[in-house]
PDB file of C-alpha atoms in Angstrom:
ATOM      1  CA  UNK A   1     -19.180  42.762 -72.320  1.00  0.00           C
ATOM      2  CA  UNK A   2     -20.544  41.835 -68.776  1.00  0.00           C
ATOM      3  CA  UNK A   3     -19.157  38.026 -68.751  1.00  0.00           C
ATOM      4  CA  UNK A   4     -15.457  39.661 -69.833  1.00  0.00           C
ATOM      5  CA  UNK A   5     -16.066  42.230 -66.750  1.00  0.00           C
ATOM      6  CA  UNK A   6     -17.369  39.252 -63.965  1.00  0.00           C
ATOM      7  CA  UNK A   7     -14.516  36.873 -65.464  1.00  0.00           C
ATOM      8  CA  UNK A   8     -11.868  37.800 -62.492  1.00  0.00           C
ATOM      9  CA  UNK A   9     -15.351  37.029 -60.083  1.00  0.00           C
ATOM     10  CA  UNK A  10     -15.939  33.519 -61.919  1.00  0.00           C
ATOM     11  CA  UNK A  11     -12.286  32.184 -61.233  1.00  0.00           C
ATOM     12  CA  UNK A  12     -12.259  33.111 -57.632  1.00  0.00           C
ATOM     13  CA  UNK A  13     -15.823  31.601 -57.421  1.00  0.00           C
ATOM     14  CA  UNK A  14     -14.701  28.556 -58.824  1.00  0.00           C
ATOM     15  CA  UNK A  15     -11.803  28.599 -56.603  1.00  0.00           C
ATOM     16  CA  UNK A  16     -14.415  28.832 -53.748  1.00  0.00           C
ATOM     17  CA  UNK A  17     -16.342  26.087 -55.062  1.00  0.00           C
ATOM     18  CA  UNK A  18     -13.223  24.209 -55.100  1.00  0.00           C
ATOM     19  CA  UNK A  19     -12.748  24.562 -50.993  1.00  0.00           C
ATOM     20  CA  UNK A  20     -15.986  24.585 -50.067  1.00  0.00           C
ATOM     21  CA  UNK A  21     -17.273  21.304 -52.049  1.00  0.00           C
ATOM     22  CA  UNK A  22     -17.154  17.858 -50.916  1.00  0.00           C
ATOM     23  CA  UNK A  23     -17.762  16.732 -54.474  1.00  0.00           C
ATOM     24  CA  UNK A  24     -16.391  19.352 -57.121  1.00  0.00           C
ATOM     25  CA  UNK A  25     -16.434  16.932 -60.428  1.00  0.00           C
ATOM     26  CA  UNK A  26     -20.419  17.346 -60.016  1.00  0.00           C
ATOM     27  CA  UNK A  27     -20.645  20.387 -61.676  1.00  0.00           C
ATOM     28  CA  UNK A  28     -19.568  18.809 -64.836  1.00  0.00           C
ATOM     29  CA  UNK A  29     -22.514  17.289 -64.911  1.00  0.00           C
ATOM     30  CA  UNK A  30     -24.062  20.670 -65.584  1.00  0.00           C
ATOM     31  CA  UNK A  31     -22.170  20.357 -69.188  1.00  0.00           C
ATOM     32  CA  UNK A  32     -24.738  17.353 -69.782  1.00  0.00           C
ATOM     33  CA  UNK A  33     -28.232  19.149 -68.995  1.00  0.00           C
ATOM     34  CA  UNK A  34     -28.291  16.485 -64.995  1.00  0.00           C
ATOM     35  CA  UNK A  35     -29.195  17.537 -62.222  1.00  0.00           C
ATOM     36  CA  UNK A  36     -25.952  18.150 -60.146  1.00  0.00           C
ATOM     37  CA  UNK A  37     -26.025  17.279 -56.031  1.00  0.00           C
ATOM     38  CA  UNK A  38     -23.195  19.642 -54.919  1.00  0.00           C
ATOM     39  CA  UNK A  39     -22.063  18.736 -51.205  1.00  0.00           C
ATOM     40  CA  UNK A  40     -20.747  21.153 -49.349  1.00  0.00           C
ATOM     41  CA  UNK A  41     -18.481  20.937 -46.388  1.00  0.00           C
ATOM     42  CA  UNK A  42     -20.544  23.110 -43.738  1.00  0.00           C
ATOM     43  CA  UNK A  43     -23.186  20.254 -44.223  1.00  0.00           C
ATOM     44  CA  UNK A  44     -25.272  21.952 -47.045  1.00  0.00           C
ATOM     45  CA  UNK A  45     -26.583  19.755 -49.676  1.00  0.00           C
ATOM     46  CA  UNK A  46     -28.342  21.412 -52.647  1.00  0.00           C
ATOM     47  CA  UNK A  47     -29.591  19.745 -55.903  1.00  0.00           C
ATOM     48  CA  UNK A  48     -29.792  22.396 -58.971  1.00  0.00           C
ATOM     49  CA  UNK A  49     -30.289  22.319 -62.721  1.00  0.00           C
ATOM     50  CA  UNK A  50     -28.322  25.396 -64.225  1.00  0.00           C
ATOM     51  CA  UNK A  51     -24.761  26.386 -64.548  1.00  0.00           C
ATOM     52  CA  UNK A  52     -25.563  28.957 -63.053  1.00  0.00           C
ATOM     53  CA  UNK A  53     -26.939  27.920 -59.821  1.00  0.00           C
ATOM     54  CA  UNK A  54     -23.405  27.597 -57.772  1.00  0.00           C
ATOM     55  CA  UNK A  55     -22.554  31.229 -58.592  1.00  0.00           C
ATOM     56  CA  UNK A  56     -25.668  31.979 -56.734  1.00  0.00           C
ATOM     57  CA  UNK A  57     -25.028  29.118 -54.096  1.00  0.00           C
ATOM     58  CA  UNK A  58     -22.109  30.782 -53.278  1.00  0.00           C
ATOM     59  CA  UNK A  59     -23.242  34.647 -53.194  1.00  0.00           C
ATOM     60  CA  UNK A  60     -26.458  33.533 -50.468  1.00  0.00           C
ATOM     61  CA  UNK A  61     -23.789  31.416 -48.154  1.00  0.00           C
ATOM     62  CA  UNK A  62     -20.378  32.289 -48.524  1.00  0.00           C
ATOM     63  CA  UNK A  63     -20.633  35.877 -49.907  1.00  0.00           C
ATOM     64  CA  UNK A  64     -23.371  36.838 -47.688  1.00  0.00           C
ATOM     65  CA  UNK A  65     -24.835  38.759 -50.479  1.00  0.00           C
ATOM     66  CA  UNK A  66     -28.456  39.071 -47.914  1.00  0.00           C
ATOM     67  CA  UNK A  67     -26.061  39.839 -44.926  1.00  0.00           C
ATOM     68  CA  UNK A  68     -26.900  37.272 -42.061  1.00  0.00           C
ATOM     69  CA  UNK A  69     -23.609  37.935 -40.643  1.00  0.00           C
ATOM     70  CA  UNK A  70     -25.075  41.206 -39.376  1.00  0.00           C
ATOM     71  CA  UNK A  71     -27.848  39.497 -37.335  1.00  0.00           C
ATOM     72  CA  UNK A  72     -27.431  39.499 -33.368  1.00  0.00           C
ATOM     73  CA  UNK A  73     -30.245  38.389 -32.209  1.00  0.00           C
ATOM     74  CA  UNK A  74     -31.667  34.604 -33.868  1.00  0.00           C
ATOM     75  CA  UNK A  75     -34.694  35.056 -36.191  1.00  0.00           C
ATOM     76  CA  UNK A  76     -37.951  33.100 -35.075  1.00  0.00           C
ATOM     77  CA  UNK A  77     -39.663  33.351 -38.607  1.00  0.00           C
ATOM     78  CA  UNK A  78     -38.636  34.282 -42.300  1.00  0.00           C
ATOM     79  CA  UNK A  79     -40.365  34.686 -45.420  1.00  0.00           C
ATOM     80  CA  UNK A  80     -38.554  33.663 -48.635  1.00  0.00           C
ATOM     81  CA  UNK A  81     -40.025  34.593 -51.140  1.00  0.00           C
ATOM     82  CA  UNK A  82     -38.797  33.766 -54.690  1.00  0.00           C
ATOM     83  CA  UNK A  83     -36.994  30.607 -53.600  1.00  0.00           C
ATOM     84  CA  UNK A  84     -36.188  29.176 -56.228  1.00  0.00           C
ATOM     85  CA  UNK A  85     -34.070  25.889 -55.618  1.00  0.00           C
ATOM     86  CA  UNK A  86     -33.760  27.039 -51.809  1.00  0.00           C
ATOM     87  CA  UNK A  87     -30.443  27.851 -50.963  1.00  0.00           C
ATOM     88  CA  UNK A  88     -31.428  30.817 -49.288  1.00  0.00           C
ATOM     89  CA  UNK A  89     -34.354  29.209 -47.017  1.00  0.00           C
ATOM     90  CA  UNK A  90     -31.902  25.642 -46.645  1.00  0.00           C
ATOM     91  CA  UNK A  91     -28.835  28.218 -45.218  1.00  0.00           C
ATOM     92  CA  UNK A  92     -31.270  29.762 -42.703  1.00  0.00           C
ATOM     93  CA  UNK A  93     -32.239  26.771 -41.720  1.00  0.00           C
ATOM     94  CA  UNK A  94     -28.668  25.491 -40.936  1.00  0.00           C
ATOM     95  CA  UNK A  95     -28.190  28.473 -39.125  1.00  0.00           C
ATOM     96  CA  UNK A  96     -31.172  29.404 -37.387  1.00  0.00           C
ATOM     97  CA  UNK A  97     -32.455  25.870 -36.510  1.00  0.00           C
ATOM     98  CA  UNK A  98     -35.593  27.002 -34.338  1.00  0.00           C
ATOM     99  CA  UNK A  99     -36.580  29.432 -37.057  1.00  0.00           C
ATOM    100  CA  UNK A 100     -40.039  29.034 -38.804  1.00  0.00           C
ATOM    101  CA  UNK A 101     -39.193  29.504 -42.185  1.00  0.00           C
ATOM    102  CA  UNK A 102     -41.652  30.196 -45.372  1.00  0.00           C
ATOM    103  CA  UNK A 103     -40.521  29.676 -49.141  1.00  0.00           C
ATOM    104  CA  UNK A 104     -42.701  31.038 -51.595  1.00  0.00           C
ATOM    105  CA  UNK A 105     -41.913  29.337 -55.407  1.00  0.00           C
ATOM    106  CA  UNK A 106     -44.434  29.104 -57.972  1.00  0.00           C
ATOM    107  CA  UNK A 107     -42.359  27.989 -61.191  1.00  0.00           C
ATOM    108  CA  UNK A 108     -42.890  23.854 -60.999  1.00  0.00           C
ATOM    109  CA  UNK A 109     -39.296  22.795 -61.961  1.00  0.00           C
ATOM    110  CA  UNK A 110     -37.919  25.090 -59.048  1.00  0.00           C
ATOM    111  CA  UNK A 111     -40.260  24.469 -56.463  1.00  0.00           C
ATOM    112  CA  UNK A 112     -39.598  20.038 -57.091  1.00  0.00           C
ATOM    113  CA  UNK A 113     -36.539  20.932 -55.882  1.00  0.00           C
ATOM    114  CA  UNK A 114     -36.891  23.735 -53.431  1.00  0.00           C
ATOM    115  CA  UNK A 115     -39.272  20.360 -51.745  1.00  0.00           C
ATOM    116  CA  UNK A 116     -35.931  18.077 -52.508  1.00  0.00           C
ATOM    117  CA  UNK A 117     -33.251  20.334 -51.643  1.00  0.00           C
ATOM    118  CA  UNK A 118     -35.645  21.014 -47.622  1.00  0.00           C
ATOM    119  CA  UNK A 119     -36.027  16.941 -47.484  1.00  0.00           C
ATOM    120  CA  UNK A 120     -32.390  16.286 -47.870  1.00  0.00           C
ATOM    121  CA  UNK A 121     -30.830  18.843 -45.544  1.00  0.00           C
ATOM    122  CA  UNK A 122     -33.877  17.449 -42.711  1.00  0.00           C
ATOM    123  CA  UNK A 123     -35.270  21.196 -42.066  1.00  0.00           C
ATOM    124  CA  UNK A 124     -38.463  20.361 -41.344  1.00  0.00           C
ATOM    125  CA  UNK A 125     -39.385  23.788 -40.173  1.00  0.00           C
ATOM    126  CA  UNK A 126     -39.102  25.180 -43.936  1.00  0.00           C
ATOM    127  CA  UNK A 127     -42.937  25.045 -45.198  1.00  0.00           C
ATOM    128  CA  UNK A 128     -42.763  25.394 -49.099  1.00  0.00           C
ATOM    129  CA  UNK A 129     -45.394  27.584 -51.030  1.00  0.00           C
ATOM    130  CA  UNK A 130     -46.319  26.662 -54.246  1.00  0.00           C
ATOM    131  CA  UNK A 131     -47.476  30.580 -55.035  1.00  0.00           C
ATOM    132  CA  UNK A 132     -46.397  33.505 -56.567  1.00  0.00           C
ATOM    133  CA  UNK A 133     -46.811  36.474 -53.796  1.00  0.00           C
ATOM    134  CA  UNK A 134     -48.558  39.256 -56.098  1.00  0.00           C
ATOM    135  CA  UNK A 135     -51.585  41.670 -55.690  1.00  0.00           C
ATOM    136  CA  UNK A 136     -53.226  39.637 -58.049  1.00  0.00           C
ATOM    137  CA  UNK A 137     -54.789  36.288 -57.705  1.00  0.00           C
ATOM    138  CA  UNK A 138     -52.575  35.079 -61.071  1.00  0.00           C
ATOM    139  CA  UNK A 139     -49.468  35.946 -62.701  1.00  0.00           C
ATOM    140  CA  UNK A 140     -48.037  35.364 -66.494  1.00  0.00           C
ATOM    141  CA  UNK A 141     -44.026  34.340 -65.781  1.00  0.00           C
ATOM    142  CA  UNK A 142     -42.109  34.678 -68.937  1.00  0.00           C
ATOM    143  CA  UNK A 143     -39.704  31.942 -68.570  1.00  0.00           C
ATOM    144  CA  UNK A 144     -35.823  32.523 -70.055  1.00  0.00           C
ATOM    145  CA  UNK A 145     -33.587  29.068 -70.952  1.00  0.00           C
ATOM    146  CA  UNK A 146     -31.885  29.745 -67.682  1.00  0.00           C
ATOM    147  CA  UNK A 147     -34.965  29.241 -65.157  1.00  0.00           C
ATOM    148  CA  UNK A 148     -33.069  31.902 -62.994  1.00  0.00           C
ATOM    149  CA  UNK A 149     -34.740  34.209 -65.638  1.00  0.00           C
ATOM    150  CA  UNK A 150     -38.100  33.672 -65.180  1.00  0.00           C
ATOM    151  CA  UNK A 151     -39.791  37.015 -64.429  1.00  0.00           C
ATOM    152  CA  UNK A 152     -43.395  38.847 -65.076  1.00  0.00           C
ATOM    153  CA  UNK A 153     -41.385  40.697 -67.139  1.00  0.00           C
ATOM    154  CA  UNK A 154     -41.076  39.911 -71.127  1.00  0.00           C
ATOM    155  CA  UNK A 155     -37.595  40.631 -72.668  1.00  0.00           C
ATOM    156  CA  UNK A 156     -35.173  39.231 -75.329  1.00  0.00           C
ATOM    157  CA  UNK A 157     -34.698  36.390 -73.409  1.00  0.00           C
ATOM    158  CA  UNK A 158     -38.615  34.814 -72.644  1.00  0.00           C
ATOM    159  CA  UNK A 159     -38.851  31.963 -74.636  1.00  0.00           C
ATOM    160  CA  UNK A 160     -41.876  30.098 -72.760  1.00  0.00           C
ATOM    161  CA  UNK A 161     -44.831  31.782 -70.199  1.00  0.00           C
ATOM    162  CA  UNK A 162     -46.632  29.974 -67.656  1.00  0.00           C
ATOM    163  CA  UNK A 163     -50.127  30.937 -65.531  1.00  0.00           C
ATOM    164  CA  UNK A 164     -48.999  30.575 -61.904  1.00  0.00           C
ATOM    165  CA  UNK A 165     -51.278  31.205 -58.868  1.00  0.00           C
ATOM    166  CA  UNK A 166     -50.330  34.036 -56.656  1.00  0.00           C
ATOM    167  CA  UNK A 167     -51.331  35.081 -53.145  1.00  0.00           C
ATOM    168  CA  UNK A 168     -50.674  38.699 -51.069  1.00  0.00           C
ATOM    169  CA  UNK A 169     -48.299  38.222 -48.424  1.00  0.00           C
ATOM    170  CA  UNK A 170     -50.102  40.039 -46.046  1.00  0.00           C
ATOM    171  CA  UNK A 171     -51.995  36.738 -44.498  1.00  0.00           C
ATOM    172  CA  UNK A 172     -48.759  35.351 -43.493  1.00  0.00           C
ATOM    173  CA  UNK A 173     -47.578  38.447 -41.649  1.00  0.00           C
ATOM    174  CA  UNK A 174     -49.432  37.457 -38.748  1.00  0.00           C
ATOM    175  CA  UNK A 175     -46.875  38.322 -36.083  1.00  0.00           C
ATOM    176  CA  UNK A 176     -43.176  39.624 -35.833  1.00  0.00           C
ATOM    177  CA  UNK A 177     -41.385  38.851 -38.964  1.00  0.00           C
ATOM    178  CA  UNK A 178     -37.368  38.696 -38.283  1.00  0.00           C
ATOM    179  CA  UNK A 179     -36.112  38.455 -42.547  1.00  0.00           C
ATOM    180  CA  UNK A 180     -38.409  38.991 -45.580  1.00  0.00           C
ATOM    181  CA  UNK A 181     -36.412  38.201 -48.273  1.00  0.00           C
ATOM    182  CA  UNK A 182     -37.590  39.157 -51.634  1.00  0.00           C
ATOM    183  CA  UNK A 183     -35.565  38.435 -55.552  1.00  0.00           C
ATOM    184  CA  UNK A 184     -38.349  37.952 -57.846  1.00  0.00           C
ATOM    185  CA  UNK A 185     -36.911  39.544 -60.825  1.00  0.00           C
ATOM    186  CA  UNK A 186     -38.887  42.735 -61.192  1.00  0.00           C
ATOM    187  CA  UNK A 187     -42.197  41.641 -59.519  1.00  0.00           C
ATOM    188  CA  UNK A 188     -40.362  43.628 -55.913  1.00  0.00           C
ATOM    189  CA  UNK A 189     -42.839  46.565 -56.135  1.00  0.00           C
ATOM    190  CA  UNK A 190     -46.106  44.330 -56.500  1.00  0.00           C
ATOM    191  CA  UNK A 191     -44.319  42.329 -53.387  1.00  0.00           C
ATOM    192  CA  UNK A 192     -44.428  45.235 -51.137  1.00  0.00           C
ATOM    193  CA  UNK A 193     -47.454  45.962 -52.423  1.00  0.00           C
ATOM    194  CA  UNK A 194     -49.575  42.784 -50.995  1.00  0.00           C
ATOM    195  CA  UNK A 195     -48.359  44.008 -47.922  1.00  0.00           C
ATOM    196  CA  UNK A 196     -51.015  46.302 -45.702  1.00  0.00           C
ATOM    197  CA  UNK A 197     -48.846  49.510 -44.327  1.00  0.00           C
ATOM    198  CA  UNK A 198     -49.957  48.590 -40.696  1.00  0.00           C
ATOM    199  CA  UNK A 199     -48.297  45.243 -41.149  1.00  0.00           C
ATOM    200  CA  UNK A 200     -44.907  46.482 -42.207  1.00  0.00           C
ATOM    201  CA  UNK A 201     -44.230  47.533 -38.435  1.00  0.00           C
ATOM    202  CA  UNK A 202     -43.908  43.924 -37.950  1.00  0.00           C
ATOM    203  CA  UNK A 203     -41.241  43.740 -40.296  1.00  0.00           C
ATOM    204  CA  UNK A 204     -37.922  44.123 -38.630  1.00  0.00           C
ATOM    205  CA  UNK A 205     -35.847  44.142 -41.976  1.00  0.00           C
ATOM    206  CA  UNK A 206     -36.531  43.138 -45.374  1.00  0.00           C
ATOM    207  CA  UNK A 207     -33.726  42.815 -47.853  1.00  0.00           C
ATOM    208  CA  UNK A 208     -34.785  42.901 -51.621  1.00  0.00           C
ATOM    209  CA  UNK A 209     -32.325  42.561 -54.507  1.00  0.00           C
ATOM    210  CA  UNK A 210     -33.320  44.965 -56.890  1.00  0.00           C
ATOM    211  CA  UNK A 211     -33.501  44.805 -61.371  1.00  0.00           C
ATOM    212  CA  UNK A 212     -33.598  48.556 -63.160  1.00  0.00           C
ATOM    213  CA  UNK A 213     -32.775  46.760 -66.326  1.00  0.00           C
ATOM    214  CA  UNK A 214     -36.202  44.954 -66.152  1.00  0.00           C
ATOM    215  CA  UNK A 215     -37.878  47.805 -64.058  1.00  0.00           C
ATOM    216  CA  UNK A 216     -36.814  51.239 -64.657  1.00  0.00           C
ATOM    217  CA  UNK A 217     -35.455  52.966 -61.628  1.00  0.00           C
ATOM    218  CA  UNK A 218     -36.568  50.195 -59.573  1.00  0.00           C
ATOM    219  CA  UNK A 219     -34.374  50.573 -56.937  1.00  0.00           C
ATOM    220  CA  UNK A 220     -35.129  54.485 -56.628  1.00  0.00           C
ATOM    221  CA  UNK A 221     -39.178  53.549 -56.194  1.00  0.00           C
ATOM    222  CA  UNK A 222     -38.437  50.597 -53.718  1.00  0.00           C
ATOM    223  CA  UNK A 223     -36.192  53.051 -51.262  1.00  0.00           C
ATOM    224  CA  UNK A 224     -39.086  55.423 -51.266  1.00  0.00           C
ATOM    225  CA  UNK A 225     -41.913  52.739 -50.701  1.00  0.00           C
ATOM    226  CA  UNK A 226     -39.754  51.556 -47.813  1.00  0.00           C
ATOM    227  CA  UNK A 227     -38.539  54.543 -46.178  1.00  0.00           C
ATOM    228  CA  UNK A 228     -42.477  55.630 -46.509  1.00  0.00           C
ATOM    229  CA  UNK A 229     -43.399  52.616 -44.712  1.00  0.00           C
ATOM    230  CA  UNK A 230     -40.072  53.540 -42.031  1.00  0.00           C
ATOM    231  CA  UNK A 231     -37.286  51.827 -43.416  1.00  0.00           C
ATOM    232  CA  UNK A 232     -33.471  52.878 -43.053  1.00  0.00           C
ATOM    233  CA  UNK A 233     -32.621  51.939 -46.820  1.00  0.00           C
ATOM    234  CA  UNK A 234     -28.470  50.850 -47.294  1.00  0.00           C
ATOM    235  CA  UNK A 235     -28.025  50.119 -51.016  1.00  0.00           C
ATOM    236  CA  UNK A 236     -25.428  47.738 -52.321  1.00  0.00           C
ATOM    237  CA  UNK A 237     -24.852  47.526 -56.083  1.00  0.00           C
ATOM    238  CA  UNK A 238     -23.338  45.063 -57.761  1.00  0.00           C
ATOM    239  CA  UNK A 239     -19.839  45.305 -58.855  1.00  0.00           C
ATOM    240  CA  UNK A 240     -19.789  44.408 -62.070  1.00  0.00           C
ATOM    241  CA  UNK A 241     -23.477  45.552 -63.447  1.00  0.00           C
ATOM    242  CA  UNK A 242     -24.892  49.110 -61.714  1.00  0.00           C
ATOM    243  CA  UNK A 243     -28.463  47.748 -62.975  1.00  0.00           C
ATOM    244  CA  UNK A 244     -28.671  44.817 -60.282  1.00  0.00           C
ATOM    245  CA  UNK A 245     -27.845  45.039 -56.496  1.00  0.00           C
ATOM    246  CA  UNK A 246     -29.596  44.914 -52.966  1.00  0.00           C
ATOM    247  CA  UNK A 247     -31.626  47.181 -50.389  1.00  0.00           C
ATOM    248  CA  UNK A 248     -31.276  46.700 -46.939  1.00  0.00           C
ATOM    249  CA  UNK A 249     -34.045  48.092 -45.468  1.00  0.00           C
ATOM    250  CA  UNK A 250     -33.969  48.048 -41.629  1.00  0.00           C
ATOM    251  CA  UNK A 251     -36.605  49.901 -38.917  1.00  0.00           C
ATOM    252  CA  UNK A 252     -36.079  52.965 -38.352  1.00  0.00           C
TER     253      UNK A 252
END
């Protein structure tokens, strides 16, 4: 059972949590369906509704599951897209300060507070986007009890579906991007898609975390749409499930 094999990863991420928060007792308030404010003592301040949310807080900033640390030279604009709450656009921020930053997030409860969670840590230069990034001008999203679920695609864990408005991404490729960043659980390959193949040359690197259990083989079609488009492709699975992981997809 996956939650047996990611239980050694749980206690040392709630160790983490434990050194890295200002305010650990929040997350109890998890337990009671709040929102939880968790404080963190590099400065970051993110506001969340699941249980699940400082797992993820902690694989974007501390883990460096999207692998900022590798980054020389400072990125001047980044597209985010499937934001969710923000912790991934609200960390770039922090570090890249004279970064133009884009966060694309078209499910309502996420994107009140992706706009919260960019207000309270003052980044300004974080424009949200309340759109879905698709080929089409409107997406079903099959929502899951744990809003981290929702996807386009329908499984055993759907339990709502919502009509959200989507755009390409191509219009806001109009000059050097530095990071596209793209987890939209299993809507990558319509993502890449939006994108004209002139206006991937000015994409310097585009990291993607990748879902075969909702896409079959997912990651396989991505590496070849990206090394078509040329893309170095590193591939990082996850330790615990072989199904999930990231691409790292750099110019060649």
């Amino acid at each position: 059972m996956l939650i047996l094999k990611k239980f050694p990863h749980y206690i040392k991420t709630g160790f983490l949590l434990l050194m890295e928060l200002d305010n650990p007792w929040a997350v109890f308030g998890y337990a009671f369906h709040k929102e939880v404010l968790m404080k963190f003592s590099n400065g970051l301040r993110l506001s969340s509704l699941q249980f699940i949310d400082p797992l993820i807080i902690c694989e974007t900033v501390f883990y460096d599951d999207y692998r900022l640390r590798e980054i020389v030279e400072d990125p001047k604009y980044i597209l985010d897209v499937g934001a969710a709450m923000g912790d991934f656009s609200c960390w770039c921020a922090q570090l890249y300060p004279k970064a133009e930053i884009v966060a694309f997030e078209p499910n309502n409860d996420e994107y009140k507070l992706l706009e919260k969670n960019i207000k309270m840590n003052k980044a300004k230069h974080v424009k949200p986007v309340k759109l879905a990034v698709s080929t089409k001008p409107e997406l079903t999203f099959y929502v899951a009890t744990v809003n981290v679920r929702s996807s386009i695609v329908k499984d055993e864990f759907s339990t709502t579906e919502m009509k959200v408005k989507a755009t390409p991404l191509d219009p806001y490729i109009n000059k050097t991007v530095d990071i596209l960043k793209v987890d939209c659980e299993g809507a990558e390959i319509d993502i890449l898609e939006s994108i004209k193949p002139q206006s991937f040359k000015k994409i310097k690197r585009i990291v993607l975390e990748y879902h075969n259990h909702l896409v079959k083989d997912q990651d396989k079609k991505l590496t070849k749409m990206l090394e078509k488009h040329g893309y170095e492709v590193q591939q990082q699975a996850d330790e615990y499930n072989a199904n999930i992981g990231y691409l790292y997809a750099d110019r060649a």
